[in-house]
mmCIF file of C-alpha atoms and ligand atoms in Angstrom:
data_model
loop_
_atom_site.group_PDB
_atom_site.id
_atom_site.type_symbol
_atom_site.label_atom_id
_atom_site.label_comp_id
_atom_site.label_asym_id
_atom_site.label_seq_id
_atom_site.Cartn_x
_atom_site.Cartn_y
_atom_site.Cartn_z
ATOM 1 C CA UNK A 13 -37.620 173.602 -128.998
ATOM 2 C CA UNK A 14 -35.321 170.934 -127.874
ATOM 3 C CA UNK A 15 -36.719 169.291 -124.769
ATOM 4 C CA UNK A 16 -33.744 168.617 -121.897
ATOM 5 C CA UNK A 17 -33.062 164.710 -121.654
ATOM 6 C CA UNK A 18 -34.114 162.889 -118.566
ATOM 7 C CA UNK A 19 -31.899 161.294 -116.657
ATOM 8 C CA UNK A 20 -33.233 158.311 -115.469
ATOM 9 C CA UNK A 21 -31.672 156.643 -112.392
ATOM 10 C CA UNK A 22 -33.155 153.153 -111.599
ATOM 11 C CA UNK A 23 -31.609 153.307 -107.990
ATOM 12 C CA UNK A 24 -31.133 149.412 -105.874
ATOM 13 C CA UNK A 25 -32.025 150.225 -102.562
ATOM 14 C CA UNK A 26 -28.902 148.003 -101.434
ATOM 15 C CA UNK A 27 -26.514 149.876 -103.702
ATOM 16 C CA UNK A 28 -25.476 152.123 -101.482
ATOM 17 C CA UNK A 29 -25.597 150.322 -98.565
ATOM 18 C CA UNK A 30 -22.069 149.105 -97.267
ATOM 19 C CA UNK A 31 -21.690 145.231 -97.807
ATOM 20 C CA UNK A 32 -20.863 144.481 -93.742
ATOM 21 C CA UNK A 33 -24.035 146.241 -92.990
ATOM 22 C CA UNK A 34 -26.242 144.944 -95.200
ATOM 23 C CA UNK A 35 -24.844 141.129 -94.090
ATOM 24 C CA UNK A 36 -25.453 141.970 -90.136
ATOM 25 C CA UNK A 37 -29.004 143.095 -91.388
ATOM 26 C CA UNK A 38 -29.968 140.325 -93.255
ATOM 27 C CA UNK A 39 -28.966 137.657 -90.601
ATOM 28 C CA UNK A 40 -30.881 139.208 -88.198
ATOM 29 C CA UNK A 41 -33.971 139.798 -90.410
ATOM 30 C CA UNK A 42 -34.397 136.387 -91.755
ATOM 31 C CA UNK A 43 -32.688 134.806 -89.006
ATOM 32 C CA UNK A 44 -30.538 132.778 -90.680
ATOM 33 C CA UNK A 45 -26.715 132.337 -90.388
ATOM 34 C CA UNK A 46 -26.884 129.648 -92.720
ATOM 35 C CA UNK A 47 -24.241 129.612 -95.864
ATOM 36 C CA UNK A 48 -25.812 127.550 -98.805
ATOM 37 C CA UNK A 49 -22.904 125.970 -100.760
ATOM 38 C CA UNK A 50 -23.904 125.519 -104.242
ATOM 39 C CA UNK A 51 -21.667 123.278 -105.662
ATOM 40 C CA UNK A 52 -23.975 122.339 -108.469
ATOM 41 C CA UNK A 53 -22.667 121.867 -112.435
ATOM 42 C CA UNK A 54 -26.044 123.969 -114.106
ATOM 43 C CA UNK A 55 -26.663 127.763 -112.947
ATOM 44 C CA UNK A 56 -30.062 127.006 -113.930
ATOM 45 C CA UNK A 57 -30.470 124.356 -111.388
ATOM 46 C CA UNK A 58 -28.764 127.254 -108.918
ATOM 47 C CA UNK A 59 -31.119 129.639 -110.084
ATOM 48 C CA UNK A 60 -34.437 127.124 -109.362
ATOM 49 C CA UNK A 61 -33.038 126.153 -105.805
ATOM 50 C CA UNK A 62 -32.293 129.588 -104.528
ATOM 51 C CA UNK A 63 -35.539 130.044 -105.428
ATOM 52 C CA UNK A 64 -36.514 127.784 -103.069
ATOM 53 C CA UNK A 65 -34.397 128.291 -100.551
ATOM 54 C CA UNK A 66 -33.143 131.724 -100.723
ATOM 55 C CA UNK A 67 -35.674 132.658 -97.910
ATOM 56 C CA UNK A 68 -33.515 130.393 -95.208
ATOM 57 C CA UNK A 69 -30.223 131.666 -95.853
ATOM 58 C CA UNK A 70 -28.245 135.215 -95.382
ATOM 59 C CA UNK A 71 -25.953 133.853 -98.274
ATOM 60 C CA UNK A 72 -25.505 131.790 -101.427
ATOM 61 C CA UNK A 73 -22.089 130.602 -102.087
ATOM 62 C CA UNK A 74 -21.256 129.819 -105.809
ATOM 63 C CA UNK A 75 -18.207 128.296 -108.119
ATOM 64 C CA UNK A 76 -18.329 129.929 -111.138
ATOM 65 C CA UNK A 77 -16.153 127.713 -112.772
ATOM 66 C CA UNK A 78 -17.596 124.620 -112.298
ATOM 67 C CA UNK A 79 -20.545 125.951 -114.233
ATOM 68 C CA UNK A 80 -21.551 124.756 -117.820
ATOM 69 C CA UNK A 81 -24.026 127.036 -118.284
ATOM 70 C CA UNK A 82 -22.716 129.991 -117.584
ATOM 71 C CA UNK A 83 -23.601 133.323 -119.116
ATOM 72 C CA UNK A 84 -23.846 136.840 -117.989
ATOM 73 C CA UNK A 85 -27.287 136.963 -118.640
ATOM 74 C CA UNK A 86 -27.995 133.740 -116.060
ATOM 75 C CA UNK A 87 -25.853 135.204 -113.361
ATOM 76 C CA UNK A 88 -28.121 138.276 -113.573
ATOM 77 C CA UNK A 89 -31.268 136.598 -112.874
ATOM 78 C CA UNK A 90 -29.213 135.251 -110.369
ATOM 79 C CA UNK A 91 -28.636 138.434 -108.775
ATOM 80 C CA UNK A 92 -32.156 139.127 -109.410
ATOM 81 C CA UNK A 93 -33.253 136.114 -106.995
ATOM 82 C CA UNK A 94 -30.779 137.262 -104.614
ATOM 83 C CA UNK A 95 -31.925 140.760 -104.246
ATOM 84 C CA UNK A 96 -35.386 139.659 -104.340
ATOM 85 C CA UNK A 97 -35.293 137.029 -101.241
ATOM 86 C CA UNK A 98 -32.252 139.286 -99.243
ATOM 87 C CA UNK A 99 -29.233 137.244 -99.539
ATOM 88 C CA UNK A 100 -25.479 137.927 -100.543
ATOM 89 C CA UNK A 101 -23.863 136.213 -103.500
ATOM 90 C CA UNK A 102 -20.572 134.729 -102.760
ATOM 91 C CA UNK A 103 -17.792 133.627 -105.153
ATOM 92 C CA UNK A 104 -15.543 131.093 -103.856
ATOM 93 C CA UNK A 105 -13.031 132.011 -106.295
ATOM 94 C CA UNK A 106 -10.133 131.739 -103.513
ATOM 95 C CA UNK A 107 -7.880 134.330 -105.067
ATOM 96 C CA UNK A 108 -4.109 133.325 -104.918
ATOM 97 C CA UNK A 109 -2.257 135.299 -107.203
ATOM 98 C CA UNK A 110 -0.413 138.966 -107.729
ATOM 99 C CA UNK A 111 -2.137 141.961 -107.296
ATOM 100 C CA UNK A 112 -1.948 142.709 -111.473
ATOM 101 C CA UNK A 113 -2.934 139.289 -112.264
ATOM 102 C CA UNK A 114 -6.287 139.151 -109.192
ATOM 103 C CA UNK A 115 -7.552 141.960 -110.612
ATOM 104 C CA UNK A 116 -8.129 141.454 -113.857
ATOM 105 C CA UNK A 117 -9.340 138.154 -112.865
ATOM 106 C CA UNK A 118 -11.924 139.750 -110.417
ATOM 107 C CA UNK A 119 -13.296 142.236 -113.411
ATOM 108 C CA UNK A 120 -12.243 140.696 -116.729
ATOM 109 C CA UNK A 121 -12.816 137.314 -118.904
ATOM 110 C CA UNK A 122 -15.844 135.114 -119.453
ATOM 111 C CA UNK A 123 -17.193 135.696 -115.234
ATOM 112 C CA UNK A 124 -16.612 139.283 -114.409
ATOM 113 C CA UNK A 125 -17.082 138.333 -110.857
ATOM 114 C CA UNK A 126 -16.944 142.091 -109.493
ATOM 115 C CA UNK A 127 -19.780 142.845 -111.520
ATOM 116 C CA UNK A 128 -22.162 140.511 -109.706
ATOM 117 C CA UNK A 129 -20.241 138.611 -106.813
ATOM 118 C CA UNK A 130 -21.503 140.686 -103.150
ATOM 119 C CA UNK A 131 -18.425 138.938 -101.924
ATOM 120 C CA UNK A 132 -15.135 136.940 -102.808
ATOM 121 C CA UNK A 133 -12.494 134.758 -100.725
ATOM 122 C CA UNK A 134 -9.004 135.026 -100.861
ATOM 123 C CA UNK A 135 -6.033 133.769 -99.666
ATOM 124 C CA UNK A 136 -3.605 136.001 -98.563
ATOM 125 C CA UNK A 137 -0.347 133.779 -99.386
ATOM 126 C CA UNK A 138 0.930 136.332 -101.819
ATOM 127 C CA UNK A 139 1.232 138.909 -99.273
ATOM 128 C CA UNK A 140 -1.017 141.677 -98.853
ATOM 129 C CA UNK A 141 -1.094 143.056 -102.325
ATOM 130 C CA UNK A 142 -3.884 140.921 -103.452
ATOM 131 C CA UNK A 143 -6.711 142.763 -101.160
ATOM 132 C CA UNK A 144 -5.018 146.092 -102.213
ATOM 133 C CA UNK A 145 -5.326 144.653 -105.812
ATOM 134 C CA UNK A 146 -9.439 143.653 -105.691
ATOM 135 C CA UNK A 147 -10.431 146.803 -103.242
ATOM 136 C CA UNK A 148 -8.842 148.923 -105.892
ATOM 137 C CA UNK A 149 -10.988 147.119 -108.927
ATOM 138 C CA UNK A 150 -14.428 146.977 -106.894
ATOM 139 C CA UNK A 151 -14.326 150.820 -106.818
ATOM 140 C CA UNK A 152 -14.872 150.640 -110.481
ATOM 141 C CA UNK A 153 -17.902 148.910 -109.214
ATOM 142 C CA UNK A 154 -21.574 150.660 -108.539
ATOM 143 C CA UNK A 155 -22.456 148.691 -105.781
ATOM 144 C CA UNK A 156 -20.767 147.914 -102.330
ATOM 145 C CA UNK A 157 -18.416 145.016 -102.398
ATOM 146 C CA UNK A 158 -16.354 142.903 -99.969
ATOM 147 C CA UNK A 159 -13.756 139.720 -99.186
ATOM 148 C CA UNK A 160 -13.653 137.513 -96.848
ATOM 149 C CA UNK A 161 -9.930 136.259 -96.262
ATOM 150 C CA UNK A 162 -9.097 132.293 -95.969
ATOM 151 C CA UNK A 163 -7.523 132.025 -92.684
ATOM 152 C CA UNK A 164 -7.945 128.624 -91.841
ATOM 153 C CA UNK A 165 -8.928 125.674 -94.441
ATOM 154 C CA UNK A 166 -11.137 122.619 -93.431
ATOM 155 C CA UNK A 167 -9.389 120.088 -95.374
ATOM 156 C CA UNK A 168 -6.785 117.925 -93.809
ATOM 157 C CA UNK A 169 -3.024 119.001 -93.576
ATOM 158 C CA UNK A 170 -3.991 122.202 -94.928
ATOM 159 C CA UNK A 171 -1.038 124.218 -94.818
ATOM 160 C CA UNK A 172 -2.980 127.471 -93.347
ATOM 161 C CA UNK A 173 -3.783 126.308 -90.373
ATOM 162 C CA UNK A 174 -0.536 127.350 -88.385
ATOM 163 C CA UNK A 175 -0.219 130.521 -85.952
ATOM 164 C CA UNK A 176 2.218 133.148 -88.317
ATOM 165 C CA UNK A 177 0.157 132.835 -91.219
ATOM 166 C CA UNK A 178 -2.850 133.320 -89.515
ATOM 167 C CA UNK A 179 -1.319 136.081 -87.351
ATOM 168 C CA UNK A 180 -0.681 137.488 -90.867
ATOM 169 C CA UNK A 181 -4.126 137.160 -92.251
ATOM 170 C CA UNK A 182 -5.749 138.823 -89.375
ATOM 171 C CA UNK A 183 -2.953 141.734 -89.740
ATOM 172 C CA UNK A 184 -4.236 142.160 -93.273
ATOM 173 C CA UNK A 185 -7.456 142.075 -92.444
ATOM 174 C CA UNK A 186 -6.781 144.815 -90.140
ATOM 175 C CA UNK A 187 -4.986 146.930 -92.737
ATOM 176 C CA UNK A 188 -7.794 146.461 -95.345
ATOM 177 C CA UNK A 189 -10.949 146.477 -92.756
ATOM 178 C CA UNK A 190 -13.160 148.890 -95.186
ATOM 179 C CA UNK A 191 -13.334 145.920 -97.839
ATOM 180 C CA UNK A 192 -12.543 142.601 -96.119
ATOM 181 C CA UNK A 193 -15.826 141.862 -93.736
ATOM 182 C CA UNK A 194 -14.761 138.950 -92.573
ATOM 183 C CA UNK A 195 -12.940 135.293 -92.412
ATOM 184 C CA UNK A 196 -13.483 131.623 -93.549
ATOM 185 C CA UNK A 197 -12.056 130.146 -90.814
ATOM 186 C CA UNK A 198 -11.925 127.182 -88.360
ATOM 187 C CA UNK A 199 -11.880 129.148 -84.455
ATOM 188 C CA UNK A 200 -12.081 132.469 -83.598
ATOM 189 C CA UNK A 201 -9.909 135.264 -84.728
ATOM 190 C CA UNK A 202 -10.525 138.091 -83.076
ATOM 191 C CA UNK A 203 -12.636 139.389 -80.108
ATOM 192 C CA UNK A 204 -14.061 142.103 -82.468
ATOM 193 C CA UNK A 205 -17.525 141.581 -83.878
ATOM 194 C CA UNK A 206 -16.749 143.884 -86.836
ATOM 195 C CA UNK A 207 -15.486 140.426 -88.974
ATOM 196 C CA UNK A 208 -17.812 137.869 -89.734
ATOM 197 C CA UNK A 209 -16.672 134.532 -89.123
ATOM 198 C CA UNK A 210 -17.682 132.298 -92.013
ATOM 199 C CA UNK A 211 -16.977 128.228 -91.501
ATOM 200 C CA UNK A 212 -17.089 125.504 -94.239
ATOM 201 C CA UNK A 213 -17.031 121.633 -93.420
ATOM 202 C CA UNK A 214 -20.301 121.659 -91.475
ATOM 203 C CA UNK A 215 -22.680 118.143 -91.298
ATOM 204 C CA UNK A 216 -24.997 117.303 -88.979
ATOM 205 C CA UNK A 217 -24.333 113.361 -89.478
ATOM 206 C CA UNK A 218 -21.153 113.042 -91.810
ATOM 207 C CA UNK A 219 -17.376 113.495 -90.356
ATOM 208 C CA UNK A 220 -16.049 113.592 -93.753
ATOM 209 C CA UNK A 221 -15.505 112.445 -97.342
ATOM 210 C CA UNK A 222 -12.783 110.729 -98.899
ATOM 211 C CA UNK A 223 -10.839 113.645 -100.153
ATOM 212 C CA UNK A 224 -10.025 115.166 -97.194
ATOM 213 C CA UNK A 225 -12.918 116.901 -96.109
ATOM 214 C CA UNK A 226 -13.513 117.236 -92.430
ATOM 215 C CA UNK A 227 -16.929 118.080 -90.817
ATOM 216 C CA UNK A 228 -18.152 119.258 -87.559
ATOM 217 C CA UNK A 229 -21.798 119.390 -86.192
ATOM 218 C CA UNK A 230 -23.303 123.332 -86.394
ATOM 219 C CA UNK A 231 -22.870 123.691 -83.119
ATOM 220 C CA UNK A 232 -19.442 122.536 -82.952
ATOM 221 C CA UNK A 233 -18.957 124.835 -85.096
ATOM 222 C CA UNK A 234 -21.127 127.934 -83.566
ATOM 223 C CA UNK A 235 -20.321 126.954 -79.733
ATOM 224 C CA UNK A 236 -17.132 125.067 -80.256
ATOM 225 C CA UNK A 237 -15.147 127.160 -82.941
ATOM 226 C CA UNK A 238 -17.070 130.685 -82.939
ATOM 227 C CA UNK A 239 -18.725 130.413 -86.085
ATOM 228 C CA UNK A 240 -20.946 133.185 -87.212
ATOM 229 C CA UNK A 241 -21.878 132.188 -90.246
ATOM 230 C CA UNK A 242 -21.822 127.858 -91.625
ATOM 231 C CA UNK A 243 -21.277 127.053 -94.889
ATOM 232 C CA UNK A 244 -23.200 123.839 -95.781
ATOM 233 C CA UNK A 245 -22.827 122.119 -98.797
ATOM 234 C CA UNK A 246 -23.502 118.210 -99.176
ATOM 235 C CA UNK A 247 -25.449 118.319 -96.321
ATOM 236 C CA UNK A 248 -28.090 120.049 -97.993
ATOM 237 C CA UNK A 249 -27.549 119.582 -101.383
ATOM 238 C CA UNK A 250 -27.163 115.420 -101.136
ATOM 239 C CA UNK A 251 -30.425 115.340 -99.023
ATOM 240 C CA UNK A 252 -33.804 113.679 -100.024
ATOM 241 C CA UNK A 253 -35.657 117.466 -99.323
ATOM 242 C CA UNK A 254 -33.217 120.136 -100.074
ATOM 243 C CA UNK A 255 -36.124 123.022 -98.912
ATOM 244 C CA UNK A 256 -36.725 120.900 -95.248
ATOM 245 C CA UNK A 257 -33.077 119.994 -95.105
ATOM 246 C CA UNK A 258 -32.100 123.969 -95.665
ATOM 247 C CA UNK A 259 -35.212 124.527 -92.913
ATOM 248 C CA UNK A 260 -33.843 122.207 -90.202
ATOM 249 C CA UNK A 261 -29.950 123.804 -90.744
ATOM 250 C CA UNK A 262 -31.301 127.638 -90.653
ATOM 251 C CA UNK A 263 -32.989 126.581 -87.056
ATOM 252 C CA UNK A 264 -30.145 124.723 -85.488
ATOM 253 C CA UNK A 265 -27.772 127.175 -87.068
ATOM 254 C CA UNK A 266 -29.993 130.453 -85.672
ATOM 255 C CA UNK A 267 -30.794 128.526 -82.627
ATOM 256 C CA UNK A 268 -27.257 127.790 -81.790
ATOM 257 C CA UNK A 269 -25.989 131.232 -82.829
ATOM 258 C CA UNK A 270 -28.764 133.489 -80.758
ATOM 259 C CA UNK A 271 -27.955 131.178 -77.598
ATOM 260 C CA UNK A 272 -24.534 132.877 -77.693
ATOM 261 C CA UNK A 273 -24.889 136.089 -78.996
ATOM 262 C CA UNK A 274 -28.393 137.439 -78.337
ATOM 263 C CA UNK A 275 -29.444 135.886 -75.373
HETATM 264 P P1 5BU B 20 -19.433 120.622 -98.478
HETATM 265 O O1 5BU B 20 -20.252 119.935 -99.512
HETATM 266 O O2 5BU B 20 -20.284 121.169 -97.321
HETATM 267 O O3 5BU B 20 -18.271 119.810 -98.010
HETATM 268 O O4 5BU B 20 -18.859 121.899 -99.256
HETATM 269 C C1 5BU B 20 -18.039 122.833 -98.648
HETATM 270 C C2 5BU B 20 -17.801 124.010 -99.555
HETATM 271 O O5 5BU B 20 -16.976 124.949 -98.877
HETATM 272 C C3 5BU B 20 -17.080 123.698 -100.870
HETATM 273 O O6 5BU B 20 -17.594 124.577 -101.856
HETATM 274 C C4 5BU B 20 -15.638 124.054 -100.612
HETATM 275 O O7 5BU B 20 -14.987 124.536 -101.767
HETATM 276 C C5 5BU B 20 -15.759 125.162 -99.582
HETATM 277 N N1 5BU B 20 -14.650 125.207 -98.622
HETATM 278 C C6 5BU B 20 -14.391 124.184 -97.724
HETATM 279 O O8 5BU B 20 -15.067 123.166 -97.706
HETATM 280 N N2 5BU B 20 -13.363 124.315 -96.838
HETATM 281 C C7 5BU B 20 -12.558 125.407 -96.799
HETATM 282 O O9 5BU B 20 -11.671 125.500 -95.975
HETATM 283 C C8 5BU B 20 -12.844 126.443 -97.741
HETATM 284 C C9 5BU B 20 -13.886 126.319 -98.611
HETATM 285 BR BR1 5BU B 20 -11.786 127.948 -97.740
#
């Protein structure tokens, strides 16, 4: 007698749990609002520092293609570490290209970001195509996925930072709400607290580098520029103790964030 086959589902508790949620959750869980930018050469070095750090931060920000080491099997474990200690992987792929052309590079070649990436950025420069594009792709996905749209840019002269095209990207936003979560941005979009507000350029003690970069303190950015979420990259990553350094940002960052909005 031929016994039936059994089906086997190994279920992730977060699978099924929409991205936006599962963000709000985590930052009030760990309490932490605190972006790690890991702009680091070697996934394996990525892999041993969100190790250490993964329990400060809601999120770990990557770019895949600075990476030399690289392999599917890496960004797994990856994933692994970020299930394990709570915390979203973000790609800061910065999408900027036709709808056709976005997603096959969200799914396809040697990254398949969709497969593992909780989140992307993109700009929306090529009109609104591009978020119909990658929201159409991550359905082929298992797992809840989302984008956060480049509104405003920290660099200098950055050509986003003028009314109409942000006008435009919070339109889009608007139109695409199920899949984009959120902004990286410089101020505050919108009253609504269904977008998270992710800002980049953040430094307790530097103003900026020499290419451009432009910093503001966490609370300039939390108080001053309505900041849910800071990205910090250098800050961390440059300092003597990366664990204490990632410590001391979570608190001001958390501290800053529940004077405003929990209090
Ligand atoms: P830093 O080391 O904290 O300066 O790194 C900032 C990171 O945020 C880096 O990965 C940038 O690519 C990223 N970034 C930014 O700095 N400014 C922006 O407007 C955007 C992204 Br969008």
């Amino acid at each position: 007698m031929q016994l039936p086959t059994l089906k086997i589902e190994i279920e992730d508790k977060n699978i099924s749990i929409p991205i936006r949620q599962r963000f709000q959750t985590i930052i009030k869980e760990k309490k932490s609002n605190l972006c790690l930018s890991a702009d680091l050469t070697s996934l394996d070095e990525i892999i041993e520092l969100s190790n250490l750090i993964g329990k400060n931060i809601c999120m770990l920000k990557i770019h895949c293609d600075i990476l030399t080491d690289f392999s599917m099997d890496k960004i797994q474990e990856l994933k692994d570490v970020s299930r394990r200690l709570n915390f979203l992987l973000l790609e800061d792929r910065k999408f900027a290209d036709i709808g056709n052309t976005v997603a096959l590079q969200y799914t396809k070649g040697l990254f398949q970001i969709a497969e593992w990436a909780d989140l992307v950025t993109v700009h929306v420069l090529p009109g609104e195509g591009i978020v119909q594009a990658l929201e159409q792709a991550a359905q082929t996905i298992n797992e809840s996925r989302g984008c956060l749209l480049i509104a405003q840019m920290s660099s200098k002269g950055a050509l986003t930072n003028n009314e109409d095209y942000v006008n435009g990207v919070i339109k889009c936003a608007e139109k695409y709400s199920d899949f984009v979560i959120g902004f990286i941005s410089q101020s505050r979009l919108t009253t609504s607290d269904k977008y998270l507000h992710c800002t980049p350029g953040v430094h307790l003690t530097n103003t900026g580098d020499q290419l451009g970069q432009q910093y503001v303190t966490p609370r300039q950015a939390i108080d001053g520029r309505g900041a849910d979420i800071v990205i910090v990259g250098r800050a961390i990553l440059d300092s003597i103790n990366r664990v204490k350094t990632a410590e001391a940002y979570q608190q001001e960052c958390y501290q800053v964030y529940e004077e405003l909005h929990l209090s």
